[in-house]
Amino acid sequence: MKFAGISLDEPRVMGVINVSPESFYKGSVKSDERALAETAVKMVEEGASFIDIGAKSTAPYLETQIPLEEEIKRAVWAVKVVKDSVDVPVSIDTTSARVAEEALKAGADIINDVTGLKGDPEMAKVASEYSAPTVLCAHGTVRDFSDPVATVVHFLEESLAIAREHGVEDVAVDPAIGFLRPRYPPWYEWDSKVIANLNLLKLLGKPILVGVSRKSFIGAITGRENPSERLAGSLSATAVAVFRGANIVRTHDVRETLDAVKMAGFLRRFSI
């Protein structure tokens, strides 16, 4: 199995770099060219197989609206700097087709759409036109609160259908940890159930990409309100996700996460 030309015979790590000051984890934000380039190089040296760039925060519990032109400006600048610095596939984390297209023109390789091609109606067309590998995130209105995994699978099946209609075949599926936030059960229980049963997403036949790094469900469970204090919890959730079938893990902390990924990936070889 491959994604964006990278073999997934073993679990891989995707380093996250934000150029959006409004992002929930300020430690991930880079605002100048030198810091951005050095971070990308360090992440690859530490073992990242992909770099993911966010030019606008997508955290569902924050006020994150910025002008579209500002997001485009940030995205294009960041993609150019990173692509000049490292030789790994770079993804643009955006819900806007215009941002995605401009980032692809600037050298981005992958579209990472947290709306799973359901937000901007032009996104699937852009992915198709540029033959861009695409991350499809589970997205929709939660109606069945009793079965988080079934809901996630259903949302992803809808996104996969859109991708197929547009000839977008090189895709990875993301269960949207932290994004589907029903009133009941509590979002941290919802996310935990999805991670604990991640293996059920294998029926979709696509690589599974998971992002748990420093997210609020970890803070809710551990009592760590500040994202800067959630590394240990992130590594624990990462290990479980990989053991249950994750192929790619998005993280702010490449070196530490890669160790957790390697251990969990090795152990799952012996799972009965």
Short mmCIF file of the C-alpha atoms (twelve columns), coordinates in Angstrom:
data_MODEL
# 
_entry.id   MODEL 
# 
loop_
_atom_site.group_PDB 
_atom_site.id 
_atom_site.type_symbol 
_atom_site.label_atom_id 
_atom_site.label_alt_id 
_atom_site.label_comp_id 
_atom_site.label_asym_id 
_atom_site.label_seq_id 
_atom_site.Cartn_x 
_atom_site.Cartn_y 
_atom_site.Cartn_z 
_atom_site.pdbx_PDB_model_num 
ATOM 1   C CA . MET A 1   0.000   0.000   0.000   1 
ATOM 2   C CA . LYS A 2   1.219   3.503   -0.869  1 
ATOM 3   C CA . PHE A 3   0.081   7.083   -0.433  1 
ATOM 4   C CA . ALA A 4   1.539   9.965   -2.449  1 
ATOM 5   C CA . GLY A 5   4.283   7.634   -3.617  1 
ATOM 6   C CA . ILE A 6   5.378   6.699   -0.087  1 
ATOM 7   C CA . SER A 7   5.319   3.014   0.870   1 
ATOM 8   C CA . LEU A 8   3.153   2.212   3.870   1 
ATOM 9   C CA . ASP A 9   4.635   -1.193  4.530   1 
ATOM 10  C CA . GLU A 10  5.443   0.324   7.918   1 
ATOM 11  C CA . PRO A 11  3.622   3.153   9.736   1 
ATOM 12  C CA . ARG A 12  4.758   6.636   8.772   1 
ATOM 13  C CA . VAL A 13  4.887   10.028  10.450  1 
ATOM 14  C CA . MET A 14  3.588   13.315  9.018   1 
ATOM 15  C CA . GLY A 15  5.100   16.391  10.635  1 
ATOM 16  C CA . VAL A 16  2.736   19.311  11.221  1 
ATOM 17  C CA . ILE A 17  3.878   22.899  10.708  1 
ATOM 18  C CA . ASN A 18  1.459   25.792  11.120  1 
ATOM 19  C CA . VAL A 19  1.889   29.311  9.797   1 
ATOM 20  C CA . SER A 20  -1.396  30.361  11.374  1 
ATOM 21  C CA . PRO A 21  -1.002  32.399  14.594  1 
ATOM 22  C CA . GLU A 22  -4.556  31.414  15.585  1 
ATOM 23  C CA . SER A 23  -3.693  27.697  15.808  1 
ATOM 24  C CA . PHE A 24  -4.522  25.967  19.093  1 
ATOM 25  C CA . TYR A 25  -0.952  24.832  19.759  1 
ATOM 26  C CA . LYS A 26  1.274   27.885  19.599  1 
ATOM 27  C CA . GLY A 27  4.401   25.745  19.707  1 
ATOM 28  C CA . SER A 28  3.653   24.557  16.178  1 
ATOM 29  C CA . VAL A 29  3.468   28.049  14.652  1 
ATOM 30  C CA . LYS A 30  6.357   29.342  12.530  1 
ATOM 31  C CA . SER A 31  6.264   32.949  11.380  1 
ATOM 32  C CA . ASP A 32  9.573   33.546  9.622   1 
ATOM 33  C CA . GLU A 33  11.378  31.829  6.770   1 
ATOM 34  C CA . ARG A 34  14.381  30.637  8.738   1 
ATOM 35  C CA . ALA A 35  12.315  29.025  11.508  1 
ATOM 36  C CA . LEU A 36  10.014  27.419  8.958   1 
ATOM 37  C CA . ALA A 37  12.849  25.958  6.886   1 
ATOM 38  C CA . GLU A 38  14.792  24.768  9.920   1 
ATOM 39  C CA . THR A 39  11.710  23.081  11.367  1 
ATOM 40  C CA . ALA A 40  10.970  21.249  8.116   1 
ATOM 41  C CA . VAL A 41  14.573  20.053  7.814   1 
ATOM 42  C CA . LYS A 42  14.630  18.931  11.447  1 
ATOM 43  C CA . MET A 43  11.366  17.019  11.055  1 
ATOM 44  C CA . VAL A 44  12.649  15.138  8.018   1 
ATOM 45  C CA . GLU A 45  15.964  14.424  9.723   1 
ATOM 46  C CA . GLU A 46  14.003  13.027  12.670  1 
ATOM 47  C CA . GLY A 47  12.054  10.696  10.397  1 
ATOM 48  C CA . ALA A 48  9.031   12.491  8.956   1 
ATOM 49  C CA . SER A 49  7.889   10.996  5.644   1 
ATOM 50  C CA . PHE A 50  5.490   13.882  4.949   1 
ATOM 51  C CA . ILE A 51  5.125   17.532  5.988   1 
ATOM 52  C CA . ASP A 52  1.654   19.017  6.512   1 
ATOM 53  C CA . ILE A 53  1.232   22.796  6.319   1 
ATOM 54  C CA . GLY A 54  -1.652  24.662  7.873   1 
ATOM 55  C CA . ALA A 55  -2.199  28.280  6.867   1 
ATOM 56  C CA . LYS A 56  -5.451  28.624  8.797   1 
ATOM 57  C CA . SER A 57  -6.514  26.834  11.954  1 
ATOM 58  C CA . THR A 58  -9.278  24.252  11.467  1 
ATOM 59  C CA . ALA A 59  -9.903  23.674  15.191  1 
ATOM 60  C CA . PRO A 60  -13.712 23.469  15.498  1 
ATOM 61  C CA . TYR A 61  -13.851 25.158  18.908  1 
ATOM 62  C CA . LEU A 62  -11.837 28.281  17.972  1 
ATOM 63  C CA . GLU A 63  -12.684 31.469  16.114  1 
ATOM 64  C CA . THR A 64  -10.453 30.921  13.113  1 
ATOM 65  C CA . GLN A 65  -11.877 32.960  10.255  1 
ATOM 66  C CA . ILE A 66  -9.336  34.930  8.264   1 
ATOM 67  C CA . PRO A 67  -9.590  36.526  4.793   1 
ATOM 68  C CA . LEU A 68  -9.165  34.034  1.969   1 
ATOM 69  C CA . GLU A 69  -6.365  36.073  0.421   1 
ATOM 70  C CA . GLU A 70  -4.463  35.938  3.696   1 
ATOM 71  C CA . GLU A 71  -4.743  32.145  3.813   1 
ATOM 72  C CA . ILE A 72  -3.540  31.920  0.201   1 
ATOM 73  C CA . LYS A 73  -0.598  34.239  0.929   1 
ATOM 74  C CA . ARG A 74  0.443   32.189  3.968   1 
ATOM 75  C CA . ALA A 75  0.009   28.847  2.204   1 
ATOM 76  C CA . VAL A 76  1.962   29.754  -0.931  1 
ATOM 77  C CA . TRP A 77  4.804   31.267  1.077   1 
ATOM 78  C CA . ALA A 78  5.060   28.278  3.408   1 
ATOM 79  C CA . VAL A 79  4.851   25.660  0.662   1 
ATOM 80  C CA . LYS A 80  7.627   27.333  -1.338  1 
ATOM 81  C CA . VAL A 81  9.917   27.579  1.689   1 
ATOM 82  C CA . VAL A 82  9.334   23.978  2.745   1 
ATOM 83  C CA . LYS A 83  9.667   22.539  -0.763  1 
ATOM 84  C CA . ASP A 84  12.959  24.422  -1.170  1 
ATOM 85  C CA . SER A 85  14.177  22.897  2.100   1 
ATOM 86  C CA . VAL A 86  13.163  19.217  2.036   1 
ATOM 87  C CA . ASP A 87  12.415  16.460  -0.441  1 
ATOM 88  C CA . VAL A 88  9.300   14.776  0.962   1 
ATOM 89  C CA . PRO A 89  5.633   15.081  -0.065  1 
ATOM 90  C CA . VAL A 90  4.054   18.249  1.330   1 
ATOM 91  C CA . SER A 91  0.350   18.529  2.069   1 
ATOM 92  C CA . ILE A 92  -1.749  21.659  2.405   1 
ATOM 93  C CA . ASP A 93  -4.335  21.515  5.172   1 
ATOM 94  C CA . THR A 94  -7.236  23.597  3.886   1 
ATOM 95  C CA . THR A 95  -10.976 23.556  3.236   1 
ATOM 96  C CA . SER A 96  -10.730 26.035  0.344   1 
ATOM 97  C CA . ALA A 97  -10.322 24.896  -3.251  1 
ATOM 98  C CA . ARG A 98  -8.650  28.195  -4.156  1 
ATOM 99  C CA . VAL A 99  -6.082  27.797  -1.404  1 
ATOM 100 C CA . ALA A 100 -5.488  24.179  -2.404  1 
ATOM 101 C CA . GLU A 101 -4.985  25.104  -6.052  1 
ATOM 102 C CA . GLU A 102 -2.574  27.940  -5.322  1 
ATOM 103 C CA . ALA A 103 -0.628  25.714  -2.928  1 
ATOM 104 C CA . LEU A 104 -0.419  22.958  -5.552  1 
ATOM 105 C CA . LYS A 105 0.858   25.489  -8.085  1 
ATOM 106 C CA . ALA A 106 3.501   26.506  -5.541  1 
ATOM 107 C CA . GLY A 107 4.666   22.912  -5.217  1 
ATOM 108 C CA . ALA A 108 2.395   21.183  -2.690  1 
ATOM 109 C CA . ASP A 109 1.798   17.505  -3.411  1 
ATOM 110 C CA . ILE A 110 -1.223  16.581  -1.266  1 
ATOM 111 C CA . ILE A 111 -4.579  18.105  -0.344  1 
ATOM 112 C CA . ASN A 112 -5.654  17.571  3.265   1 
ATOM 113 C CA . ASP A 113 -9.349  18.514  3.468   1 
ATOM 114 C CA . VAL A 114 -11.013 18.237  6.878   1 
ATOM 115 C CA . THR A 115 -14.419 18.474  5.191   1 
ATOM 116 C CA . GLY A 116 -13.759 15.351  3.124   1 
ATOM 117 C CA . LEU A 117 -14.568 17.103  -0.198  1 
ATOM 118 C CA . LYS A 118 -17.989 18.100  1.199   1 
ATOM 119 C CA . GLY A 119 -17.221 21.739  2.003   1 
ATOM 120 C CA . ASP A 120 -16.031 23.591  -1.068  1 
ATOM 121 C CA . PRO A 121 -17.771 22.095  -4.131  1 
ATOM 122 C CA . GLU A 122 -14.705 22.894  -6.246  1 
ATOM 123 C CA . MET A 123 -12.252 20.936  -4.088  1 
ATOM 124 C CA . ALA A 124 -12.796 17.557  -5.758  1 
ATOM 125 C CA . LYS A 125 -12.356 19.200  -9.157  1 
ATOM 126 C CA . VAL A 126 -9.031  20.703  -8.085  1 
ATOM 127 C CA . ALA A 127 -7.842  17.355  -6.709  1 
ATOM 128 C CA . SER A 128 -8.796  15.699  -9.968  1 
ATOM 129 C CA . GLU A 129 -7.303  18.365  -12.248 1 
ATOM 130 C CA . TYR A 130 -3.944  18.269  -10.451 1 
ATOM 131 C CA . SER A 131 -4.018  14.494  -9.790  1 
ATOM 132 C CA . ALA A 132 -3.368  15.372  -6.168  1 
ATOM 133 C CA . PRO A 133 -3.323  12.651  -3.515  1 
ATOM 134 C CA . THR A 134 -6.002  13.638  -1.016  1 
ATOM 135 C CA . VAL A 135 -6.684  13.107  2.674   1 
ATOM 136 C CA . LEU A 136 -10.413 12.660  3.270   1 
ATOM 137 C CA . CYS A 137 -11.540 13.555  6.772   1 
ATOM 138 C CA . ALA A 138 -14.831 12.251  8.193   1 
ATOM 139 C CA . HIS A 139 -17.260 15.164  8.014   1 
ATOM 140 C CA . GLY A 140 -20.995 15.555  8.476   1 
ATOM 141 C CA . THR A 141 -23.822 16.092  10.952  1 
ATOM 142 C CA . VAL A 142 -23.822 13.396  13.616  1 
ATOM 143 C CA . ARG A 143 -27.224 11.722  13.881  1 
ATOM 144 C CA . ASP A 144 -26.377 8.344   15.420  1 
ATOM 145 C CA . PHE A 145 -24.771 9.116   18.755  1 
ATOM 146 C CA . SER A 146 -24.635 5.464   19.833  1 
ATOM 147 C CA . ASP A 147 -22.011 4.248   17.371  1 
ATOM 148 C CA . PRO A 148 -19.144 6.656   16.673  1 
ATOM 149 C CA . VAL A 149 -17.243 4.197   14.459  1 
ATOM 150 C CA . ALA A 150 -20.238 3.473   12.222  1 
ATOM 151 C CA . THR A 151 -20.821 7.221   11.866  1 
ATOM 152 C CA . VAL A 152 -17.197 7.844   10.920  1 
ATOM 153 C CA . VAL A 153 -17.246 5.007   8.384   1 
ATOM 154 C CA . HIS A 154 -20.478 6.344   6.864   1 
ATOM 155 C CA . PHE A 155 -19.061 9.866   6.507   1 
ATOM 156 C CA . LEU A 156 -15.885 8.504   4.925   1 
ATOM 157 C CA . GLU A 157 -17.855 6.327   2.491   1 
ATOM 158 C CA . GLU A 158 -19.671 9.470   1.335   1 
ATOM 159 C CA . SER A 159 -16.350 11.244  0.770   1 
ATOM 160 C CA . LEU A 160 -14.874 8.252   -1.031  1 
ATOM 161 C CA . ALA A 161 -17.872 8.265   -3.374  1 
ATOM 162 C CA . ILE A 162 -17.226 11.928  -4.211  1 
ATOM 163 C CA . ALA A 163 -13.558 11.161  -4.821  1 
ATOM 164 C CA . ARG A 164 -14.402 8.266   -7.147  1 
ATOM 165 C CA . GLU A 165 -16.846 10.411  -9.113  1 
ATOM 166 C CA . HIS A 166 -13.996 12.795  -9.863  1 
ATOM 167 C CA . GLY A 167 -11.377 10.140  -10.515 1 
ATOM 168 C CA . VAL A 168 -9.444  10.858  -7.327  1 
ATOM 169 C CA . GLU A 169 -8.069  7.436   -6.365  1 
ATOM 170 C CA . ASP A 170 -4.918  8.145   -4.339  1 
ATOM 171 C CA . VAL A 171 -6.605  8.894   -1.023  1 
ATOM 172 C CA . ALA A 172 -6.133  8.329   2.685   1 
ATOM 173 C CA . VAL A 173 -8.981  8.368   5.208   1 
ATOM 174 C CA . ASP A 174 -8.912  10.320  8.466   1 
ATOM 175 C CA . PRO A 175 -11.433 9.610   11.276  1 
ATOM 176 C CA . ALA A 176 -11.600 13.286  12.297  1 
ATOM 177 C CA . ILE A 177 -10.360 13.013  15.856  1 
ATOM 178 C CA . GLY A 178 -11.378 16.224  17.610  1 
ATOM 179 C CA . PHE A 179 -13.744 17.428  14.892  1 
ATOM 180 C CA . LEU A 180 -16.971 15.471  15.430  1 
ATOM 181 C CA . ARG A 181 -18.114 16.883  18.754  1 
ATOM 182 C CA . PRO A 182 -21.609 15.681  19.684  1 
ATOM 183 C CA . ARG A 183 -23.208 16.920  22.894  1 
ATOM 184 C CA . TYR A 184 -23.461 13.324  24.011  1 
ATOM 185 C CA . PRO A 185 -21.419 11.255  24.474  1 
ATOM 186 C CA . PRO A 186 -18.666 13.707  25.514  1 
ATOM 187 C CA . TRP A 187 -16.288 14.347  22.620  1 
ATOM 188 C CA . TYR A 188 -13.372 12.723  24.460  1 
ATOM 189 C CA . GLU A 189 -15.353 9.476   24.798  1 
ATOM 190 C CA . TRP A 190 -16.344 9.683   21.136  1 
ATOM 191 C CA . ASP A 191 -12.732 10.133  20.016  1 
ATOM 192 C CA . SER A 192 -11.525 7.379   22.336  1 
ATOM 193 C CA . LYS A 193 -14.047 4.887   20.958  1 
ATOM 194 C CA . VAL A 194 -12.950 5.670   17.415  1 
ATOM 195 C CA . ILE A 195 -9.249  5.242   18.202  1 
ATOM 196 C CA . ALA A 196 -9.823  2.020   20.161  1 
ATOM 197 C CA . ASN A 197 -11.703 0.538   17.205  1 
ATOM 198 C CA . LEU A 198 -9.710  2.086   14.382  1 
ATOM 199 C CA . ASN A 199 -9.143  -1.322  12.793  1 
ATOM 200 C CA . LEU A 200 -12.757 -1.252  11.572  1 
ATOM 201 C CA . LEU A 201 -11.806 1.501   9.110   1 
ATOM 202 C CA . LYS A 202 -9.713  -1.041  7.241   1 
ATOM 203 C CA . LEU A 203 -12.883 -2.201  5.491   1 
ATOM 204 C CA . LEU A 204 -12.672 0.993   3.424   1 
ATOM 205 C CA . GLY A 205 -9.524  -0.374  1.781   1 
ATOM 206 C CA . LYS A 206 -7.568  2.879   2.059   1 
ATOM 207 C CA . PRO A 207 -4.607  4.042   4.152   1 
ATOM 208 C CA . ILE A 208 -5.671  5.341   7.555   1 
ATOM 209 C CA . LEU A 209 -4.256  8.698   8.639   1 
ATOM 210 C CA . VAL A 210 -4.796  9.840   12.223  1 
ATOM 211 C CA . GLY A 211 -4.100  13.129  13.951  1 
ATOM 212 C CA . VAL A 212 -4.160  13.055  17.757  1 
ATOM 213 C CA . SER A 213 -1.207  15.293  18.574  1 
ATOM 214 C CA . ARG A 214 -1.871  17.471  21.659  1 
ATOM 215 C CA . LYS A 215 -5.621  17.609  20.941  1 
ATOM 216 C CA . SER A 216 -8.266  18.598  23.467  1 
ATOM 217 C CA . PHE A 217 -9.556  15.067  24.101  1 
ATOM 218 C CA . ILE A 218 -6.131  14.287  25.555  1 
ATOM 219 C CA . GLY A 219 -6.394  17.321  27.798  1 
ATOM 220 C CA . ALA A 220 -9.867  16.276  28.947  1 
ATOM 221 C CA . ILE A 221 -8.702  12.788  29.877  1 
ATOM 222 C CA . THR A 222 -5.367  13.712  31.475  1 
ATOM 223 C CA . GLY A 223 -6.348  17.053  32.997  1 
ATOM 224 C CA . ARG A 224 -3.646  18.836  30.997  1 
ATOM 225 C CA . GLU A 225 -5.321  22.065  29.887  1 
ATOM 226 C CA . ASN A 226 -2.256  23.488  28.152  1 
ATOM 227 C CA . PRO A 227 -1.456  21.751  24.828  1 
ATOM 228 C CA . SER A 228 2.252   22.125  25.628  1 
ATOM 229 C CA . GLU A 229 1.766   19.575  28.446  1 
ATOM 230 C CA . ARG A 230 0.072   16.888  26.341  1 
ATOM 231 C CA . LEU A 231 3.040   15.128  24.744  1 
ATOM 232 C CA . ALA A 232 2.896   11.987  26.907  1 
ATOM 233 C CA . GLY A 233 -0.834  11.643  26.327  1 
ATOM 234 C CA . SER A 234 -0.321  12.186  22.612  1 
ATOM 235 C CA . LEU A 235 2.258   9.407   22.447  1 
ATOM 236 C CA . SER A 236 -0.047  7.022   24.300  1 
ATOM 237 C CA . ALA A 237 -2.945  7.724   21.926  1 
ATOM 238 C CA . THR A 238 -0.591  7.440   18.956  1 
ATOM 239 C CA . ALA A 239 0.627   4.017   20.047  1 
ATOM 240 C CA . VAL A 240 -2.928  2.735   20.407  1 
ATOM 241 C CA . ALA A 241 -3.932  4.185   17.031  1 
ATOM 242 C CA . VAL A 242 -1.007  2.515   15.276  1 
ATOM 243 C CA . PHE A 243 -1.601  -0.782  17.067  1 
ATOM 244 C CA . ARG A 244 -5.208  -0.610  15.835  1 
ATOM 245 C CA . GLY A 245 -4.190  0.002   12.241  1 
ATOM 246 C CA . ALA A 246 -3.131  3.597   11.568  1 
ATOM 247 C CA . ASN A 247 -0.756  3.877   8.599   1 
ATOM 248 C CA . ILE A 248 0.157   7.558   8.965   1 
ATOM 249 C CA . VAL A 249 0.220   9.701   12.099  1 
ATOM 250 C CA . ARG A 250 0.164   13.503  12.004  1 
ATOM 251 C CA . THR A 251 2.220   15.047  14.785  1 
ATOM 252 C CA . HIS A 252 3.871   18.196  16.050  1 
ATOM 253 C CA . ASP A 253 6.611   16.099  17.671  1 
ATOM 254 C CA . VAL A 254 8.310   13.910  15.075  1 
ATOM 255 C CA . ARG A 255 11.208  12.380  17.006  1 
ATOM 256 C CA . GLU A 256 9.174   11.250  20.006  1 
ATOM 257 C CA . THR A 257 6.218   10.142  17.920  1 
ATOM 258 C CA . LEU A 258 8.362   8.064   15.597  1 
ATOM 259 C CA . ASP A 259 9.588   6.003   18.560  1 
ATOM 260 C CA . ALA A 260 5.998   5.361   19.658  1 
ATOM 261 C CA . VAL A 261 5.032   4.502   16.081  1 
ATOM 262 C CA . LYS A 262 7.935   2.093   15.659  1 
ATOM 263 C CA . MET A 263 7.128   0.288   18.910  1 
ATOM 264 C CA . ALA A 264 3.414   -0.004  18.241  1 
ATOM 265 C CA . GLY A 265 4.002   -0.999  14.625  1 
ATOM 266 C CA . PHE A 266 6.434   -3.725  15.689  1 
ATOM 267 C CA . LEU A 267 4.119   -5.051  18.377  1 
ATOM 268 C CA . ARG A 268 1.108   -5.204  16.071  1 
ATOM 269 C CA . ARG A 269 3.005   -7.666  13.865  1 
ATOM 270 C CA . PHE A 270 2.408   -10.222 16.599  1 
ATOM 271 C CA . SER A 271 -1.257  -9.416  17.242  1 
ATOM 272 C CA . ILE A 272 -3.550  -12.442 16.916  1 
# 
